[in-house]
Amino acid sequence: MPRTSIVALKIAYRSITRRKFRSALTILGVIIGISTIVSLMTIAYGMRTQVKNTLNEMLGAGIIVSSRTSGVDIPEYVKDIILNVSGVKDAVPVITTMANVGNQPVLTIGINPKDATRLYRVSLAEGRLLNQGEKDSVIFGASTAATLGIQVNDTVTLSTQMGGVGKKFRVVGLLRAIGTGELSIGCFLTLDAAQELVNRKGYVSDILVILDDPNLGEELERTFRTMFEDASVVRQEELMRQIDRIMNIINGVLLALGAVSLAVGALGILNTVMMSVHERRREIGMLKAVGAERWHILSLFLSEALIISIIGGLIGCGLGLTSVYLIQWLVSMIGLNLTIPLLIAPDILIGAFLVAISIGLIAGLYPSWKAANVPPVEALRYE
Amino acid sequence: MSNIVELYNVIKTYNLGEGIKVEALRGVNLKIARGEFVSIQGPSGSGKTTLLNIIGGLDKPTSGKIIIDGTDITPLGEKELARFRREKIGFIFQFFNLVPLLTALENVELPMLFSGKLSNKEIQERAIDLLKLVGLEKRMQHKPTQLSGGEQQRVAIARALANEPAIILGDEPTGNIDRATGLRIIRLIKNLNETLDQTFVIVTHDLAVAKASKRTLFMTDGKLEETPPKTVLTIPAPVLMEERRQLFLAELGWLKSSLLILKERREEIDPDTFHNAFSAYKTRLEKIRKLLKEYSSAGGEKNNEA
């Protein structure tokens, strides 16, 4: 590092510490921008991981064959056809629908108890599981139950969203949140009970297909497409990709929000360095008079912008992570059992820090360039 | 004796826009030999500072030739001029112009750091030596705000000496410090001039500086003379005259409209008040008309009054 750069850093550092209040405000602007980005991105990253894990657990299937409409239109016997296809390990018929408990919509899943225990890691918080063929009992996910205020032994009325009369069920158990929280959401009944509820005996909405080998996925997807022209066949990977796409959009929106606050931070730097240049015109002229070249002056003011943005970036990263903890704590305080896993992603932090530095460079460049162009005669101008 | 400064027919014209041009230097010729201590006197606006800027390579002339220490600096570009300044020129300013964020020692080191010819250790040693030379060995770690005006000017002198310049230029170095301190600064400069054979050119109003110097030059209206000017202009620059003329014109307009209003409202005012006011306005009006005529003929401009 050239010695003049060290001097530039020294002067810049002292310039920042001399105007503590102004510098603090400017740094605050950067901190707000960076911490917004870090916290939003960390939450988004956590959500993405959460959704992916949930899907992995929930589906546990390589391929899903489902009704093209959101109805319950697949004959149950399709399961047996699928089971006969080579490469298929298992096939589970389910009904997934939205039903109302009172006037609250709840994700309702009809599945045979033995299929459920085979497919998922089921863990009871309270009560018992459903028995095969039991038609007047339901199990709730613990967090849905908490939201709706439902307890074991309560009687609830489920009605389909198509309307019609509701059907009464007794709550026999609550499912604990396991792993990343799946199965704690929703209402579970036996497949028979679900078919009665939606009034589609012998039909299901989806068949979850478990494969012998995940690599067969693409080939079997094609096979099923030709076999069941009227159904929609989705590979889990594909579903994941779609969800990724949605999450990317959410990410983009969050990034745009962060970018706005970053722009404010950048304007703060621009303003501060501009003021510094304006106040120090004579000093700049004098530096040139004693032999400073343009780049000496440029590096002097760029250093100022950089120091501000580096400090702001570091504190912003820290504050961003802290605020994620804070948001989690707040969410749990207001009683929502929403468990967003807090995952510290190094690339988010490094990225945010690099963004801070580049903002400092970009915002500092114009005023520094202005400073570099102050004519040396300013040294002898007295006003 | 070789010449440090040679100026040949240097002209500097400032374009103030809207066709207004100010000739700050109107053909200056000057030779200064090594080891001279020259003071330049002259009223404000006579072009002293412009001359200093041009000798020091801070500004470029409109035409003419400038040779400093054997180098023609007229064609030099910005980067070369910066190098020229840090190697050949030392500056002392009226307001000291130290970097407020650096200590006295760091300020003196600065020109040596820019030129990059010495090692860090050599730079520090030389800076310490220079501060000792100006009598500030005890205040080296002080920031400019912790130093008195005289002390700050001493630091500035040490800084000006840092790169062993061919010439040190001073712009009113005693203009912002009390008389006693000013005399000490002048003694220091004279001392450096005699012991180090350091060339100084100092622009000043201070007669004490002129007395201490070996040679005094006089600047009037952009021209440099070896003898003091016979008359002192009360209104030196044509710009200033034009400004006054504009003020008179404005007052004239105001007086005319006041007279008009006075006449229109004659019925509402009692006769004595009317006559007093009317004659007062009339007298002032005549006086301004006369003044304007003088100004217009002196400035060689057309009488705009009609």
XYZ file of C-alpha atoms in Angstrom:
689
model
C 0.000 0.000 0.000
C 1.475 3.373 -0.965
C 2.331 5.632 1.929
C 0.077 8.359 0.619
C -2.893 5.972 0.890
C -2.062 5.419 4.535
C -2.077 9.174 5.036
C -5.385 9.361 3.129
C -6.879 6.715 5.418
C -5.547 8.523 8.451
C -7.051 11.858 7.389
C -10.325 10.208 6.358
C -10.597 8.351 9.651
C -9.966 11.531 11.630
C -12.456 13.430 9.480
C -15.099 10.841 10.350
C -14.344 10.815 14.055
C -14.239 14.615 14.190
C -17.826 14.937 12.937
C -19.140 12.155 15.112
C -22.824 12.966 14.933
C -22.945 13.426 11.180
C -20.860 10.314 10.590
C -23.008 8.307 12.993
C -26.149 9.320 11.097
C -24.591 8.364 7.785
C -23.390 5.040 9.151
C -26.876 4.491 10.571
C -28.282 4.869 7.063
C -25.991 2.123 5.816
C -26.745 -0.028 8.855
C -30.490 0.197 8.236
C -30.070 -0.763 4.585
C -27.701 -3.657 5.196
C -29.522 -5.031 8.231
C -32.819 -4.910 6.323
C -31.281 -6.952 3.544
C -29.600 -9.403 5.896
C -32.702 -9.994 8.016
C -35.080 -10.271 5.055
C -32.758 -12.596 3.178
C -32.117 -14.729 6.243
C -35.834 -15.066 6.900
C -36.453 -15.871 3.250
C -33.673 -18.433 3.316
C -35.125 -20.002 6.442
C -38.590 -20.079 4.879
C -37.293 -21.698 1.736
C -35.534 -24.393 3.702
C -38.613 -24.841 5.840
C -40.923 -25.246 2.881
C -38.564 -27.673 1.213
C -38.210 -29.825 4.296
C -41.935 -29.791 4.865
C -42.593 -30.889 1.330
C -40.026 -33.637 1.588
C -41.709 -34.963 4.701
C -45.267 -34.337 3.664
C -44.994 -35.852 0.285
C -42.314 -38.405 0.820
C -43.213 -39.323 -2.697
C -41.288 -39.305 -5.912
C -44.309 -38.589 -8.069
C -47.783 -37.310 -7.344
C -50.688 -38.220 -9.584
C -53.517 -35.835 -8.891
C -56.774 -34.527 -10.243
C -56.277 -31.929 -12.871
C -58.931 -29.753 -11.280
C -58.793 -29.235 -7.567
C -61.529 -31.793 -7.201
C -61.506 -35.375 -6.025
C -61.647 -37.160 -9.360
C -59.202 -40.065 -9.307
C -60.746 -43.506 -8.793
C -59.152 -45.247 -5.844
C -58.370 -48.361 -7.894
C -55.787 -46.352 -9.906
C -53.553 -47.082 -6.940
C -53.515 -50.784 -7.869
C -52.677 -49.986 -11.506
C -49.792 -47.840 -10.366
C -48.558 -50.504 -7.979
C -48.254 -52.899 -10.943
C -45.859 -50.580 -12.806
C -42.323 -51.771 -12.379
C -40.095 -49.424 -10.375
C -42.965 -48.380 -8.102
C -42.363 -49.282 -4.478
C -45.585 -48.039 -2.980
C -48.648 -45.949 -3.802
C -50.779 -44.121 -1.249
C -54.198 -42.678 -2.065
C -55.022 -39.440 -0.236
C -57.567 -36.655 -0.281
C -56.230 -33.172 0.287
C -58.822 -30.470 0.469
C -59.691 -27.320 2.324
C -62.476 -27.719 4.840
C -64.016 -25.213 7.207
C -63.945 -25.621 10.955
C -66.523 -23.064 11.946
C -65.585 -20.405 9.417
C -61.844 -21.040 9.513
C -60.423 -22.787 6.455
C -58.161 -25.677 7.413
C -56.010 -27.913 5.258
C -57.695 -31.306 5.569
C -55.980 -34.532 4.675
C -57.677 -37.895 4.366
C -55.236 -40.786 4.614
C -55.398 -44.329 5.907
C -53.699 -44.473 9.321
C -51.385 -47.313 8.351
C -50.281 -45.402 5.244
C -49.664 -42.314 7.329
C -47.459 -44.068 9.862
C -45.600 -45.791 7.062
C -44.971 -42.553 5.166
C -44.396 -39.983 7.890
C -42.680 -39.733 11.206
C -45.832 -39.305 13.260
C -45.519 -38.137 16.834
C -48.458 -37.570 19.146
C -48.606 -34.633 21.477
C -51.766 -35.849 23.152
C -54.518 -38.446 22.743
C -54.288 -41.284 20.245
C -53.989 -41.962 16.567
C -56.930 -42.864 14.345
C -57.944 -46.466 13.820
C -58.366 -47.967 10.405
C -61.819 -47.133 9.061
C -62.773 -44.874 11.977
C -65.232 -42.392 10.500
C -66.248 -39.969 13.234
C -62.864 -38.967 14.653
C -60.175 -36.519 13.610
C -56.673 -35.602 14.641
C -55.420 -32.012 14.525
C -51.955 -30.661 14.111
C -50.909 -29.061 17.374
C -50.378 -25.611 15.952
C -53.699 -25.554 14.062
C -55.416 -26.791 17.216
C -53.795 -24.021 19.204
C -54.891 -21.413 16.679
C -58.467 -22.648 16.665
C -58.590 -23.345 20.388
C -59.366 -27.030 19.951
C -58.623 -29.635 22.579
C -58.781 -33.417 22.710
C -62.337 -34.730 23.177
C -63.865 -31.589 21.694
C -66.441 -32.041 19.000
C -65.866 -30.072 15.796
C -67.969 -29.588 12.708
C -66.192 -29.897 9.394
C -67.834 -28.668 6.225
C -66.511 -28.679 2.710
C -65.990 -25.355 1.069
C -68.525 -26.275 -1.568
C -71.073 -25.718 1.162
C -73.514 -28.368 2.319
C -74.187 -29.544 5.799
C -71.271 -30.057 8.075
C -70.358 -33.310 9.709
C -69.527 -33.692 13.367
C -66.232 -35.253 14.478
C -64.617 -35.953 17.797
C -61.047 -34.828 18.249
C -59.059 -37.831 19.486
C -55.481 -36.630 19.226
C -53.069 -33.815 18.525
C -49.904 -34.184 16.462
C -46.712 -32.700 17.744
C -44.543 -30.509 15.568
C -41.561 -32.582 14.623
C -38.413 -31.629 12.815
C -39.071 -28.345 11.105
C -42.707 -28.175 12.150
C -44.606 -30.183 9.574
C -47.687 -32.181 10.495
C -48.478 -29.649 13.183
C -50.625 -27.850 10.649
C -53.920 -29.197 9.393
C -56.602 -31.683 10.214
C -56.320 -35.411 9.550
C -59.010 -38.000 9.066
C -59.232 -41.468 7.613
C -59.566 -41.752 3.858
C -63.063 -43.217 4.240
C -64.167 -40.334 6.430
C -62.722 -37.824 3.964
C -64.517 -39.469 1.058
C -67.779 -39.213 2.985
C -67.066 -35.611 3.878
C -66.571 -34.577 0.264
C -69.215 -37.061 -0.855
C -66.964 -38.885 -3.351
C -66.968 -42.513 -2.383
C -64.270 -44.515 -4.186
C -62.405 -41.417 -5.344
C -59.280 -39.616 -4.153
C -57.601 -36.328 -5.018
C -53.991 -37.519 -5.175
C -51.997 -40.684 -5.292
C -48.526 -40.385 -3.825
C -46.145 -42.712 -5.614
C -42.982 -43.880 -3.895
C -40.260 -45.072 -6.221
C -37.670 -47.822 -5.871
C -35.017 -45.520 -7.181
C -35.254 -41.705 -7.398
C -33.416 -41.838 -10.742
C -36.441 -43.534 -12.295
C -38.484 -40.418 -11.672
C -38.314 -38.884 -15.106
C -39.055 -42.128 -16.941
C -41.967 -43.066 -14.701
C -43.368 -39.544 -14.918
C -43.576 -40.022 -18.691
C -45.165 -43.466 -18.274
C -47.850 -42.081 -15.965
C -48.498 -39.157 -18.304
C -49.398 -41.577 -21.101
C -51.304 -43.862 -18.752
C -53.445 -41.163 -17.135
C -54.040 -38.494 -19.713
C -56.679 -36.742 -17.632
C -54.615 -36.462 -14.495
C -51.795 -34.145 -13.629
C -48.517 -35.912 -12.987
C -45.923 -33.970 -11.086
C -42.517 -35.084 -10.054
C -41.491 -33.901 -6.625
C -38.322 -32.374 -8.014
C -40.469 -30.404 -10.401
C -42.661 -29.267 -7.565
C -39.586 -28.216 -5.709
C -38.470 -26.258 -8.706
C -41.821 -24.515 -8.904
C -41.660 -23.666 -5.250
C -38.145 -22.432 -5.818
C -39.477 -20.159 -8.499
C -42.109 -18.745 -6.155
C -39.531 -18.313 -3.433
C -37.294 -16.524 -5.911
C -40.066 -14.057 -6.616
C -40.543 -13.490 -2.896
C -36.787 -13.089 -2.586
C -36.812 -10.565 -5.401
C -39.527 -8.508 -3.751
C -37.651 -8.574 -0.457
C -34.452 -7.603 -2.228
C -36.220 -4.680 -3.880
C -37.395 -3.543 -0.448
C -33.859 -3.819 0.848
C -32.559 -1.969 -2.194
C -34.767 1.017 -1.369
C -33.330 1.297 2.114
C -29.854 0.783 0.685
C -30.453 3.635 -1.745
C -31.229 5.844 1.248
C -27.957 4.771 2.815
C -26.105 5.524 -0.409
C -27.663 8.999 -0.571
C -26.510 9.553 2.992
C -22.932 8.743 2.030
C -23.182 10.909 -1.054
C -24.432 13.808 1.020
C -21.855 13.442 3.775
C -18.892 13.219 1.411
C -20.309 16.108 -0.660
C -20.485 18.254 2.473
C -17.008 17.196 3.478
C -15.687 18.197 0.047
C -17.541 21.496 0.182
C -16.216 22.370 3.628
C -12.675 21.441 2.727
C -12.241 23.147 -0.644
C -9.440 25.319 0.631
C -7.757 22.351 2.275
C -7.970 20.488 -1.040
C -6.488 23.488 -2.865
C -3.713 23.625 -0.295
C -2.999 19.895 -0.639
C -2.684 20.433 -4.368
C -0.476 23.477 -3.791
C 1.942 21.372 -1.743
C 2.013 18.789 -4.527
C -0.948 16.408 -4.207
C -2.154 14.946 -7.492
C -5.751 14.191 -8.420
C -5.614 10.595 -7.251
C -4.253 11.608 -3.848
C -7.353 13.745 -3.357
C -9.626 11.105 -4.881
C -8.315 8.425 -2.540
C -8.693 10.756 0.424
C -12.439 11.173 -0.027
C -13.062 7.654 -1.300
C -11.429 6.409 1.892
C -13.948 8.419 3.854
C -16.865 6.839 1.981
C -15.329 3.390 2.303
C -14.706 3.617 6.030
C -18.322 4.688 6.551
C -19.659 1.855 4.418
C -17.397 -0.791 5.975
C -18.435 0.177 9.503
C -22.083 0.351 8.404
C -21.794 -2.992 6.624
C -20.292 -4.807 9.601
C -22.773 -3.435 12.122
C -25.607 -3.921 9.613
C -24.805 -7.627 9.228
C -24.759 -8.076 13.001
C -27.951 -6.111 13.518
C -29.669 -7.965 10.670
C -29.055 -11.316 12.348
C -30.069 -9.959 15.734
C -33.321 -8.661 14.353
C -34.125 -12.097 12.935
C -33.859 -13.504 16.459
C -36.007 -10.612 17.619
C -38.673 -11.283 15.000
C -38.736 -14.959 15.971
C -39.121 -14.048 19.606
C -41.894 -11.558 18.821
C -43.723 -14.121 16.708
C -43.587 -16.641 19.538
C -44.653 -13.933 22.008
C -47.893 -13.260 20.171
C -48.572 -16.976 20.343
C -48.028 -17.983 16.747
C -46.357 -21.316 16.572
C -44.573 -20.377 13.391
C -41.184 -21.902 13.532
C -38.966 -20.290 10.957
C -35.618 -21.935 11.306
C -32.887 -19.375 11.791
C -30.161 -20.345 9.432
C -27.089 -18.166 9.193
C -26.021 -18.259 5.586
C -22.435 -17.029 5.153
C -23.065 -16.090 1.540
C -25.870 -13.708 2.577
C -23.548 -12.011 5.069
C -20.603 -11.828 2.687
C -22.886 -10.632 -0.096
C -24.426 -7.919 2.077
C -20.988 -6.771 3.189
C -19.770 -6.587 -0.406
C -22.910 -4.634 -1.295
C -22.102 -2.186 1.511
C -18.586 -1.666 0.174
C -19.732 -1.186 -3.404
C -22.360 1.306 -2.238
C -19.641 3.241 -0.477
C -17.540 3.202 -3.630
C -20.373 4.212 -5.930
C -21.779 6.926 -3.661
C -18.302 8.211 -2.843
C -17.064 8.336 -6.395
C -18.887 11.458 -7.578
C -18.001 13.740 -4.654
C -14.437 12.395 -4.625
C -14.141 13.120 -8.303
C -15.470 16.627 -7.640
C -12.848 17.017 -4.928
C -10.089 15.830 -7.243
C -11.102 18.571 -9.663
C -10.947 21.439 -7.181
C -8.425 23.867 -8.697
C -5.296 24.504 -6.631
C -5.960 28.285 -6.663
C -8.663 27.586 -4.047
C -5.797 27.569 -1.546
C -5.409 31.323 -1.992
C -9.066 32.276 -2.197
C -10.340 33.887 0.945
C -14.012 34.406 1.383
C 23.892 34.584 -10.084
C 21.299 32.411 -11.790
C 17.686 33.448 -12.039
C 15.090 31.414 -10.145
C 12.126 33.237 -11.663
C 11.873 34.615 -15.172
C 8.555 36.047 -16.389
C 8.163 37.291 -19.936
C 5.141 39.418 -20.855
C 2.736 37.415 -18.712
C -0.919 38.265 -19.259
C -3.797 36.811 -17.288
C -7.369 37.609 -18.212
C -10.320 36.327 -16.210
C -13.535 35.854 -18.080
C -16.357 36.653 -15.697
C -18.995 35.696 -18.227
C -21.510 37.864 -20.097
C -18.616 39.431 -21.985
C -17.063 40.939 -18.868
C -13.324 40.392 -18.807
C -10.901 41.406 -16.102
C -7.252 41.804 -16.918
C -5.507 40.767 -13.720
C -2.004 40.827 -15.212
C -1.249 43.092 -18.142
C 2.149 42.028 -19.392
C 4.343 41.337 -16.390
C 8.101 40.966 -16.819
C 10.121 39.861 -13.822
C 13.489 38.330 -12.959
C 14.309 37.090 -9.481
C 17.757 35.769 -8.664
C 18.616 32.900 -6.336
C 18.771 33.971 -2.714
C 16.642 37.087 -3.148
C 13.966 38.162 -0.684
C 11.381 40.032 -2.728
C 8.255 41.665 -1.384
C 5.410 42.719 -3.644
C 3.056 45.486 -2.563
C -0.081 46.842 -4.063
C -3.756 47.527 -3.384
C -6.429 44.829 -3.319
C -7.400 43.681 -6.754
C -4.138 44.813 -8.339
C -3.202 41.257 -9.349
C -0.688 40.319 -6.623
C -2.311 37.017 -5.744
C -2.746 36.174 -9.426
C 0.983 36.751 -9.928
C 1.753 34.457 -7.002
C -0.606 31.776 -8.340
C 1.110 31.895 -11.691
C 4.693 31.787 -10.371
C 3.664 28.867 -8.108
C 2.081 26.865 -10.906
C -1.371 27.009 -9.303
C -2.832 28.802 -12.286
C -1.887 29.142 -15.942
C -1.348 32.459 -17.735
C -3.444 33.535 -20.714
C -0.209 34.277 -22.547
C 3.458 34.786 -21.815
C 6.304 32.623 -20.643
C 7.272 31.483 -17.143
C 10.621 29.913 -16.352
C 11.194 28.676 -12.813
C 14.607 27.330 -11.836
C 15.472 26.767 -15.483
C 12.233 24.977 -16.411
C 9.633 26.498 -18.699
C 6.421 25.639 -16.847
C 4.071 27.286 -19.348
C 3.342 24.099 -21.331
C 3.129 21.738 -18.345
C -0.029 19.680 -17.806
C -1.870 19.198 -14.540
C 0.128 16.182 -13.361
C 3.496 17.736 -14.225
C 2.457 20.961 -12.516
C 1.628 19.022 -9.344
C 5.096 17.457 -9.448
C 6.646 20.867 -10.201
C 4.873 22.410 -7.203
C 5.960 19.761 -4.748
C 9.586 19.790 -5.925
C 10.224 23.462 -6.635
C 7.715 25.542 -4.695
C 6.906 26.105 -1.056
C 3.788 28.015 -0.025
C 2.985 30.106 3.015
C -0.600 31.345 3.265
C -2.385 34.098 5.117
C -4.616 31.583 6.899
C -1.771 29.062 7.390
C -3.750 26.335 5.562
C -2.543 23.415 7.604
C -4.464 20.140 7.395
C -6.553 20.508 10.551
C -6.752 16.743 11.067
C -2.992 16.202 11.097
C -0.437 17.059 13.778
C 2.273 19.643 13.188
C 4.758 16.854 12.447
C 2.380 15.105 10.012
C 1.718 18.393 8.241
C 5.438 18.925 7.662
C 5.813 15.306 6.477
C 3.022 15.670 3.943
C 4.921 17.227 0.977
C 7.706 14.677 1.413
C 5.166 11.831 1.386
C 3.656 13.189 -1.829
C 7.053 13.365 -3.521
C 7.975 9.881 -2.235
C 11.741 10.287 -2.535
C 12.692 9.628 1.076
C 12.083 6.647 3.348
C 9.595 6.972 6.208
C 12.435 7.291 8.682
C 14.210 10.003 6.667
C 10.940 11.891 6.249
C 10.272 11.879 9.965
C 13.822 12.918 10.812
C 13.740 15.782 8.338
C 10.334 16.942 9.585
C 11.627 16.959 13.155
C 14.740 18.898 12.071
C 12.596 21.459 10.255
C 10.304 21.944 13.239
C 13.385 22.456 15.405
C 14.617 25.000 12.865
C 11.439 27.058 13.266
C 11.531 26.595 17.046
C 8.584 24.225 17.480
C 10.309 21.052 18.718
C 7.991 20.997 21.752
C 4.708 21.266 19.820
C 5.250 18.586 17.178
C 2.361 16.351 18.242
C -0.134 19.231 18.467
C -2.979 19.676 16.006
C -3.315 23.106 14.318
C -6.282 24.040 16.546
C -4.006 23.584 19.575
C -1.446 26.010 18.170
C -1.405 29.826 18.113
C -1.468 31.703 14.808
C 2.259 32.367 14.968
C 2.970 28.714 15.719
C 0.749 27.587 12.871
C 2.618 29.893 10.511
C 5.913 28.418 11.718
C 4.611 24.925 10.924
C 3.599 26.221 7.493
C 7.107 27.608 6.951
C 8.646 24.271 7.995
C 6.276 22.538 5.584
C 7.224 24.961 2.794
C 10.900 24.103 3.375
C 10.289 20.327 3.377
C 11.233 19.472 -0.206
C 14.053 22.046 -0.425
C 12.119 24.208 -2.876
C 13.740 26.593 -5.320
C 11.463 29.319 -4.059
C 8.996 29.932 -1.251
C 5.953 32.031 -2.074
C 4.109 33.830 0.677
C 0.651 35.367 0.464
C 0.260 37.885 3.295
C 2.005 35.578 5.794
C 1.650 38.188 8.554
C -1.870 39.240 7.564
C -3.668 37.161 10.142
C -1.439 37.378 13.214
C -0.743 40.127 15.724
C 2.022 42.618 15.106
C 4.605 41.257 17.554
C 4.184 37.688 16.298
C 4.272 39.011 12.745
C 7.639 40.598 13.394
C 8.979 37.294 14.726
C 7.732 35.519 11.591
C 9.428 38.149 9.422
C 12.651 37.676 11.377
C 12.414 33.908 10.837
C 11.910 34.369 7.101
C 14.819 36.819 6.891
C 16.949 34.415 8.868
C 16.146 31.479 6.571
C 16.828 33.689 3.573
C 20.258 34.624 4.919
C 21.397 31.301 6.403
C 19.947 28.864 3.865
C 20.118 31.234 0.871
C 16.428 30.387 0.452
C 14.627 32.535 -2.129
C 11.386 34.159 -0.922
C 8.725 36.091 -2.811
C 6.138 37.562 -0.504
C 3.011 39.475 -1.373
C 2.053 41.786 1.462
C 0.462 44.941 2.770
C 2.742 44.799 5.776
C 5.386 47.527 5.586
C 7.564 45.593 8.040
C 7.864 42.781 5.504
C 8.755 45.284 2.812
C 11.406 46.779 5.085
C 12.946 43.394 5.828
C 13.050 42.349 2.188
C 15.998 43.037 -0.095
C 13.845 44.273 -2.941
C 10.318 45.657 -3.127
C 8.096 45.612 -6.180
C 4.827 47.445 -6.668
C 1.767 46.098 -8.379
C -0.860 48.457 -9.786
C -3.651 47.531 -12.142
C -1.967 44.370 -13.361
C 1.436 45.951 -13.948
C 4.611 45.451 -11.936
C 6.879 48.428 -11.170
C 10.170 48.793 -9.341
C 9.091 52.181 -7.933
C 5.988 53.007 -5.931
C 3.074 54.459 -7.949
C 2.608 58.235 -7.753
C -1.140 58.266 -7.274
C -3.323 55.943 -5.371
C -6.595 55.164 -7.095
C -9.628 55.449 -4.903
C -11.643 53.354 -7.296
C -9.147 50.940 -8.708
C -11.045 48.472 -10.833
C -13.479 49.380 -13.612
C -15.718 46.641 -12.252
C -16.119 48.471 -8.991
C -16.987 51.667 -10.856
C -19.594 49.945 -12.914
C -21.096 48.579 -9.752
C -21.411 52.039 -8.232
C -22.876 53.413 -11.434
C -25.534 50.706 -11.296
C -26.346 51.662 -7.715
C -26.735 55.321 -8.697
C -28.949 54.367 -11.605
C -31.138 52.356 -9.258
C -31.444 55.277 -6.840
C -32.237 57.593 -9.722
C -35.143 55.403 -10.754
C -36.424 55.290 -7.221
C -36.239 59.071 -6.843
C -38.094 59.628 -10.105
C -40.961 57.384 -9.124
C -41.119 58.967 -5.654
C -41.444 62.423 -7.250
C -44.221 61.147 -9.470
C -46.183 59.749 -6.541
C -45.634 62.962 -4.633
C -47.106 64.992 -7.506
C -50.114 62.703 -7.901
C -51.005 62.963 -4.221
C -50.361 66.654 -3.911
C -53.948 67.332 -2.703
C -53.644 64.896 0.219
C -50.488 66.464 1.665
C -50.153 69.839 3.327
C -48.235 72.344 1.132
C -45.197 72.857 3.386
C -44.446 69.137 3.706
C -44.926 68.754 -0.025
C -42.474 71.537 -0.884
C -39.837 70.318 1.589
C -39.997 66.738 0.316
C -40.129 67.815 -3.321
C -37.051 70.029 -3.091
C -35.113 67.396 -1.095
C -35.805 64.762 -3.739
C -35.016 67.219 -6.527
C -31.625 68.173 -5.015
C -30.591 64.520 -4.588
C -31.737 63.796 -8.135
C -29.568 66.541 -9.570
C -26.580 65.381 -7.561
C -26.898 61.818 -8.803
C -27.274 62.983 -12.399
C -23.995 64.878 -12.006
C -22.214 61.913 -10.390
C -23.442 59.597 -13.099
C -22.115 61.903 -15.779
C -18.673 61.852 -14.132
C -18.671 58.073 -13.791
C -19.796 57.549 -17.361
C -17.104 59.753 -18.827
C -14.428 58.282 -16.532
C -15.394 54.726 -17.426
C -15.615 55.674 -21.092
C -19.169 54.394 -21.277
C -22.254 55.790 -22.856
C -24.555 57.796 -20.676
C -27.476 55.462 -20.042
C -29.449 57.865 -17.981
C -31.668 59.235 -20.707
